[in-house]
mmCIF file of N, CA and C in Angstrom:
data_model
loop_
_atom_site.group_PDB
_atom_site.id
_atom_site.type_symbol
_atom_site.label_atom_id
_atom_site.label_comp_id
_atom_site.label_asym_id
_atom_site.label_seq_id
_atom_site.Cartn_x
_atom_site.Cartn_y
_atom_site.Cartn_z
ATOM 1 N N MET J 19 0.861 -1.096 -0.013
ATOM 2 C CA MET J 19 -0.025 -0.034 -0.095
ATOM 3 C C MET J 19 0.898 1.229 -0.141
ATOM 4 N N GLY J 20 0.830 1.914 -0.793
ATOM 5 C CA GLY J 20 1.535 3.193 -1.086
ATOM 6 C C GLY J 20 1.222 4.323 -0.142
ATOM 7 N N PHE J 21 1.870 5.179 0.118
ATOM 8 C CA PHE J 21 1.646 6.576 0.779
ATOM 9 C C PHE J 21 0.467 7.115 0.613
ATOM 10 N N LEU J 22 0.076 7.353 -0.370
ATOM 11 C CA LEU J 22 -1.374 8.092 -0.893
ATOM 12 C C LEU J 22 -2.201 7.343 -0.390
ATOM 13 N N ASP J 23 -2.312 6.033 -0.627
ATOM 14 C CA ASP J 23 -3.604 4.952 -0.173
ATOM 15 C C ASP J 23 -3.766 5.222 1.385
ATOM 16 N N GLN J 24 -2.361 5.055 2.139
ATOM 17 C CA GLN J 24 -2.617 5.254 3.607
ATOM 18 C C GLN J 24 -3.101 6.585 4.097
ATOM 19 N N LEU J 25 -2.736 7.554 3.074
ATOM 20 C CA LEU J 25 -3.245 9.013 3.571
ATOM 21 C C LEU J 25 -4.670 9.079 3.292
ATOM 22 N N LYS J 26 -5.099 8.309 2.222
ATOM 23 C CA LYS J 26 -6.903 8.711 1.747
ATOM 24 C C LYS J 26 -7.546 7.609 3.035
ATOM 25 N N ASP J 27 -6.703 6.403 3.316
ATOM 26 C CA ASP J 27 -7.565 5.736 4.399
ATOM 27 C C ASP J 27 -7.777 6.293 5.672
ATOM 28 N N LYS J 28 -6.446 7.011 6.092
ATOM 29 C CA LYS J 28 -6.797 8.052 7.651
ATOM 30 C C LYS J 28 -7.569 9.097 7.168
ATOM 31 N N LEU J 29 -7.801 9.707 6.296
ATOM 32 C CA LEU J 29 -8.567 10.645 5.883
ATOM 33 C C LEU J 29 -10.484 10.870 5.879
ATOM 34 N N ALA J 30 -10.570 9.535 5.459
ATOM 35 C CA ALA J 30 -11.678 8.736 4.945
ATOM 36 C C ALA J 30 -12.925 9.260 6.129
ATOM 37 N N PRO J 31 -12.330 8.971 7.537
ATOM 38 C CA PRO J 31 -13.447 9.462 8.393
ATOM 39 C C PRO J 31 -13.761 11.126 8.468
ATOM 40 N N ALA J 32 -12.655 11.651 8.055
ATOM 41 C CA ALA J 32 -12.670 13.024 8.483
ATOM 42 C C ALA J 32 -13.434 13.623 7.136
ATOM 43 N N LYS J 33 -13.343 13.061 6.028
ATOM 44 C CA LYS J 33 -14.264 13.349 4.910
ATOM 45 C C LYS J 33 -15.696 13.069 4.855
ATOM 46 N N ASP J 34 -16.038 12.160 5.568
ATOM 47 C CA ASP J 34 -17.286 11.858 5.722
ATOM 48 C C ASP J 34 -17.725 12.925 6.957
ATOM 49 N N LYS J 35 -17.546 13.222 7.712
ATOM 50 C CA LYS J 35 -17.677 14.266 8.923
ATOM 51 C C LYS J 35 -17.980 15.600 8.381
ATOM 52 N N VAL J 36 -16.958 15.980 7.402
ATOM 53 C CA VAL J 36 -17.269 17.287 6.824
ATOM 54 C C VAL J 36 -18.296 17.119 5.760
ATOM 55 N N GLY J 37 -18.807 16.121 5.150
ATOM 56 C CA GLY J 37 -20.000 15.960 4.262
ATOM 57 C C GLY J 37 -21.128 15.998 5.372
ATOM 58 N N ASP J 38 -21.085 15.386 6.218
ATOM 59 C CA ASP J 38 -22.331 15.462 7.265
ATOM 60 C C ASP J 38 -22.657 16.813 7.882
ATOM 61 N N LEU J 39 -21.554 17.684 8.329
ATOM 62 C CA LEU J 39 -21.620 18.865 8.584
ATOM 63 C C LEU J 39 -22.000 19.859 7.581
ATOM 64 N N ALA J 40 -21.672 19.571 6.209
ATOM 65 C CA ALA J 40 -21.930 20.573 5.039
ATOM 66 C C ALA J 40 -23.453 20.546 4.948
ATOM 67 N N GLN J 41 -23.761 18.945 4.938
ATOM 68 C CA GLN J 41 -25.192 18.806 4.818
ATOM 69 C C GLN J 41 -26.072 19.291 5.949
ATOM 70 N N GLN J 42 -25.643 19.355 7.156
ATOM 71 C CA GLN J 42 -26.701 20.107 8.227
ATOM 72 C C GLN J 42 -26.577 21.230 8.284
ATOM 73 N N HIS J 43 -25.126 22.100 8.039
ATOM 74 C CA HIS J 43 -25.264 23.619 7.992
ATOM 75 C C HIS J 43 -25.435 24.376 6.775
ATOM 76 N N GLN J 44 -25.786 23.575 5.682
ATOM 77 C CA GLN J 44 -25.763 23.941 4.194
ATOM 78 C C GLN J 44 -26.252 25.601 4.087
ATOM 79 N N GLY J 45 -27.541 25.563 4.676
ATOM 80 C CA GLY J 45 -27.969 26.885 4.409
ATOM 81 C C GLY J 45 -27.299 28.106 5.121
ATOM 82 N N ARG J 46 -27.040 27.894 6.308
ATOM 83 C CA ARG J 46 -26.399 28.941 7.237
ATOM 84 C C ARG J 46 -24.674 29.365 6.569
ATOM 85 N N ILE J 47 -24.128 28.342 6.034
ATOM 86 C CA ILE J 47 -23.135 28.537 5.414
ATOM 87 C C ILE J 47 -23.379 29.663 3.984
ATOM 88 N N GLY J 48 -24.323 29.134 3.468
ATOM 89 C CA GLY J 48 -24.881 29.731 2.235
ATOM 90 C C GLY J 48 -25.193 31.311 2.517
ATOM 91 N N GLU J 49 -25.880 31.528 3.618
ATOM 92 C CA GLU J 49 -26.129 32.857 4.070
ATOM 93 C C GLU J 49 -24.811 33.687 4.337
ATOM 94 N N GLY J 50 -23.952 32.769 5.039
ATOM 95 C CA GLY J 50 -22.680 33.543 5.268
ATOM 96 C C GLY J 50 -22.177 34.022 4.401
ATOM 97 N N LEU J 51 -22.006 33.166 3.108
ATOM 98 C CA LEU J 51 -21.381 33.850 1.886
ATOM 99 C C LEU J 51 -21.957 35.095 1.322
ATOM 100 N N ASP J 52 -23.326 34.887 1.506
ATOM 101 C CA ASP J 52 -24.289 35.976 1.040
ATOM 102 C C ASP J 52 -23.672 37.657 1.514
ATOM 103 N N LYS J 53 -23.718 37.241 2.777
ATOM 104 C CA LYS J 53 -23.332 38.218 4.000
ATOM 105 C C LYS J 53 -22.088 38.700 3.600
ATOM 106 N N VAL J 54 -21.170 38.135 3.357
ATOM 107 C CA VAL J 54 -19.482 38.248 2.906
ATOM 108 C C VAL J 54 -19.812 39.202 1.371
ATOM 109 N N VAL J 55 -20.573 38.864 0.615
ATOM 110 C CA VAL J 55 -20.676 39.528 -0.945
ATOM 111 C C VAL J 55 -21.266 40.723 -0.590
ATOM 112 N N LYS J 56 -21.925 40.875 0.354
ATOM 113 C CA LYS J 56 -22.608 42.233 0.665
ATOM 114 C C LYS J 56 -21.730 43.147 1.410
ATOM 115 N N VAL J 57 -20.909 42.734 2.210
ATOM 116 C CA VAL J 57 -19.936 43.650 3.092
ATOM 117 C C VAL J 57 -18.988 44.066 1.866
ATOM 118 N N VAL J 58 -18.512 42.996 1.055
ATOM 119 C CA VAL J 58 -17.309 43.222 0.278
ATOM 120 C C VAL J 58 -18.186 44.521 -0.811
ATOM 121 N N ASP J 59 -19.147 44.059 -1.099
ATOM 122 C CA ASP J 59 -19.762 44.982 -1.992
ATOM 123 C C ASP J 59 -19.968 46.638 -1.371
ATOM 124 N N GLU J 60 -20.318 46.609 -0.380
ATOM 125 C CA GLU J 60 -20.188 48.028 0.431
ATOM 126 C C GLU J 60 -19.053 48.717 0.467
ATOM 127 N N LYS J 61 -18.033 47.845 0.747
ATOM 128 C CA LYS J 61 -16.737 48.328 1.160
ATOM 129 C C LYS J 61 -16.211 49.069 -0.124
ATOM 130 N N THR J 62 -16.479 48.286 -1.244
ATOM 131 C CA THR J 62 -15.683 48.329 -2.484
ATOM 132 C C THR J 62 -16.728 49.241 -3.555
ATOM 133 N N LYS J 63 -17.709 49.682 -3.049
ATOM 134 C CA LYS J 63 -18.752 50.479 -3.891
ATOM 135 C C LYS J 63 -19.205 49.556 -5.023
ATOM 136 N N GLY J 64 -19.429 48.236 -4.852
ATOM 137 C CA GLY J 64 -19.739 47.312 -6.065
ATOM 138 C C GLY J 64 -18.811 47.072 -7.217
ATOM 139 N N LYS J 65 -17.708 47.352 -6.977
ATOM 140 C CA LYS J 65 -16.581 47.475 -8.116
ATOM 141 C C LYS J 65 -16.278 45.765 -8.462
ATOM 142 N N TYR J 66 -16.412 44.937 -7.303
ATOM 143 C CA TYR J 66 -16.297 43.669 -7.511
ATOM 144 C C TYR J 66 -17.223 42.519 -7.261
ATOM 145 N N HIS J 67 -18.444 43.231 -7.420
ATOM 146 C CA HIS J 67 -19.497 42.599 -7.255
ATOM 147 C C HIS J 67 -19.696 41.310 -8.380
ATOM 148 N N ASP J 68 -19.697 41.287 -9.881
ATOM 149 C CA ASP J 68 -19.775 40.325 -10.452
ATOM 150 C C ASP J 68 -18.858 38.990 -9.746
ATOM 151 N N ARG J 69 -17.416 39.562 -9.798
ATOM 152 C CA ARG J 69 -16.418 38.206 -9.222
ATOM 153 C C ARG J 69 -16.937 37.825 -7.914
ATOM 154 N N MET J 70 -17.343 38.597 -7.153
ATOM 155 C CA MET J 70 -17.702 37.908 -5.505
ATOM 156 C C MET J 70 -18.899 37.090 -5.579
ATOM 157 N N ALA J 71 -20.365 37.550 -6.817
ATOM 158 C CA ALA J 71 -21.383 36.719 -6.699
ATOM 159 C C ALA J 71 -20.904 35.415 -7.678
ATOM 160 N N THR J 72 -20.090 35.460 -8.687
ATOM 161 C CA THR J 72 -19.679 34.163 -9.163
ATOM 162 C C THR J 72 -18.715 33.249 -8.128
ATOM 163 N N GLY J 73 -17.918 34.058 -7.316
ATOM 164 C CA GLY J 73 -17.047 33.209 -6.614
ATOM 165 C C GLY J 73 -18.164 32.536 -5.450
ATOM 166 N N ALA J 74 -19.100 33.062 -5.227
ATOM 167 C CA ALA J 74 -20.037 32.682 -4.069
ATOM 168 C C ALA J 74 -21.165 31.488 -4.759
ATOM 169 N N ASP J 75 -21.327 31.707 -5.885
ATOM 170 C CA ASP J 75 -22.444 30.570 -6.453
ATOM 171 C C ASP J 75 -21.368 29.641 -6.592
ATOM 172 N N LYS J 76 -20.099 29.704 -7.155
ATOM 173 C CA LYS J 76 -19.455 28.442 -7.057
ATOM 174 C C LYS J 76 -18.958 27.869 -5.701
ATOM 175 N N ALA J 77 -19.041 28.684 -4.868
ATOM 176 C CA ALA J 77 -18.813 28.016 -3.496
ATOM 177 C C ALA J 77 -19.960 27.277 -2.928
ATOM 178 N N LYS J 78 -20.964 27.773 -3.468
ATOM 179 C CA LYS J 78 -22.253 26.898 -2.938
ATOM 180 C C LYS J 78 -22.661 25.857 -3.480
ATOM 181 N N GLY J 79 -22.230 25.796 -4.662
ATOM 182 C CA GLY J 79 -22.179 24.926 -5.827
ATOM 183 C C GLY J 79 -21.473 23.521 -5.284
ATOM 184 N N ALA J 80 -19.914 23.685 -5.183
ATOM 185 C CA ALA J 80 -19.135 22.998 -4.194
ATOM 186 C C ALA J 80 -19.853 22.497 -2.957
ATOM 187 N N LEU J 81 -20.270 23.152 -2.220
ATOM 188 C CA LEU J 81 -21.100 22.845 -0.788
ATOM 189 C C LEU J 81 -22.051 21.910 -1.206
ATOM 190 N N GLY J 82 -23.066 22.323 -2.189
ATOM 191 C CA GLY J 82 -23.782 21.333 -2.399
ATOM 192 C C GLY J 82 -23.484 19.861 -3.004
ATOM 193 N N LYS J 83 -22.401 19.933 -3.725
ATOM 194 C CA LYS J 83 -21.432 18.858 -4.034
ATOM 195 C C LYS J 83 -21.154 17.915 -2.930
ATOM 196 N N ILE J 84 -20.506 18.371 -1.994
ATOM 197 C CA ILE J 84 -20.058 17.837 -0.678
ATOM 198 C C ILE J 84 -21.296 17.406 -0.045
ATOM 199 N N ALA J 85 -22.079 18.094 0.150
ATOM 200 C CA ALA J 85 -23.347 18.036 1.043
ATOM 201 C C ALA J 85 -24.261 16.624 0.774
ATOM 202 N N HIS J 86 -24.384 16.681 -0.779
ATOM 203 C CA HIS J 86 -25.161 15.654 -1.161
ATOM 204 C C HIS J 86 -24.372 14.739 -2.123
ATOM 205 N N LYS J 87 -23.466 14.281 -1.632
ATOM 206 C CA LYS J 87 -22.394 13.283 -2.410
ATOM 207 C C LYS J 87 -23.144 11.891 -2.398
ATOM 208 N N ASP J 88 -24.329 11.532 -2.596
ATOM 209 C CA ASP J 88 -24.638 10.121 -2.383
ATOM 210 C C ASP J 88 -24.362 9.720 -3.993
ATOM 211 N N SER J 89 -24.859 8.366 -4.023
ATOM 212 C CA SER J 89 -24.588 7.463 -5.226
ATOM 213 C C SER J 89 -25.142 8.245 -6.358
ATOM 214 N N PRO J 90 -24.521 8.000 -7.571
ATOM 215 C CA PRO J 90 -25.276 8.769 -8.701
ATOM 216 C C PRO J 90 -26.783 8.057 -8.887
ATOM 217 N N GLY J 91 -27.393 9.171 -9.310
ATOM 218 C CA GLY J 91 -28.846 8.906 -9.199
ATOM 219 C C GLY J 91 -29.430 9.348 -7.975
ATOM 220 N N GLY J 92 -28.641 9.615 -6.937
ATOM 221 C CA GLY J 92 -29.046 10.340 -5.637
ATOM 222 C C GLY J 92 -29.785 11.393 -5.768
ATOM 223 N N PRO J 93 -30.116 12.167 -4.644
ATOM 224 C CA PRO J 93 -30.764 13.255 -4.661
ATOM 225 C C PRO J 93 -29.694 14.245 -5.127
ATOM 226 N N THR J 94 -30.249 15.443 -5.961
ATOM 227 C CA THR J 94 -29.491 16.056 -6.530
ATOM 228 C C THR J 94 -29.623 17.579 -5.411
ATOM 229 N N PRO J 95 -28.484 18.309 -5.196
ATOM 230 C CA PRO J 95 -28.211 19.487 -4.169
ATOM 231 C C PRO J 95 -29.234 20.513 -4.660
ATOM 232 N N PRO J 96 -29.836 21.233 -4.059
ATOM 233 C CA PRO J 96 -30.799 22.279 -4.320
ATOM 234 C C PRO J 96 -29.992 23.279 -5.077
ATOM 235 N N PRO J 97 -30.678 24.095 -5.852
ATOM 236 C CA PRO J 97 -29.968 25.227 -6.454
ATOM 237 C C PRO J 97 -29.550 26.217 -5.598
ATOM 238 N N ALA J 98 -28.613 26.757 -6.103
ATOM 239 C CA ALA J 98 -27.743 27.865 -5.224
ATOM 240 C C ALA J 98 -28.571 29.176 -5.336
ATOM 241 N N ALA J 99 -29.328 29.854 -4.347
ATOM 242 C CA ALA J 99 -29.679 30.995 -4.527
ATOM 243 C C ALA J 99 -28.967 32.081 -4.437
ATOM 244 N N SER J 100 -28.956 33.339 -5.166
ATOM 245 C CA SER J 100 -28.104 34.240 -5.428
ATOM 246 C C SER J 100 -28.643 35.395 -4.403
#
């Protein structure tokens, strides 16, 4: 067994825990991302709004994939609200 295989085996429980936490708190994390975008918009007077909104949408999408990583054909993650 190689080094990377051993590392994957040791990190598997943590990966499952992260997925469970992401599923439990997905809404709150999404709200936090929206708040961050709003604060940055206020501080920069909207100069980076498009970039921040795109980044937040991608982060929410990744969060959805982590939270709903069921088998193929399983439930699909909810759409990201902007």
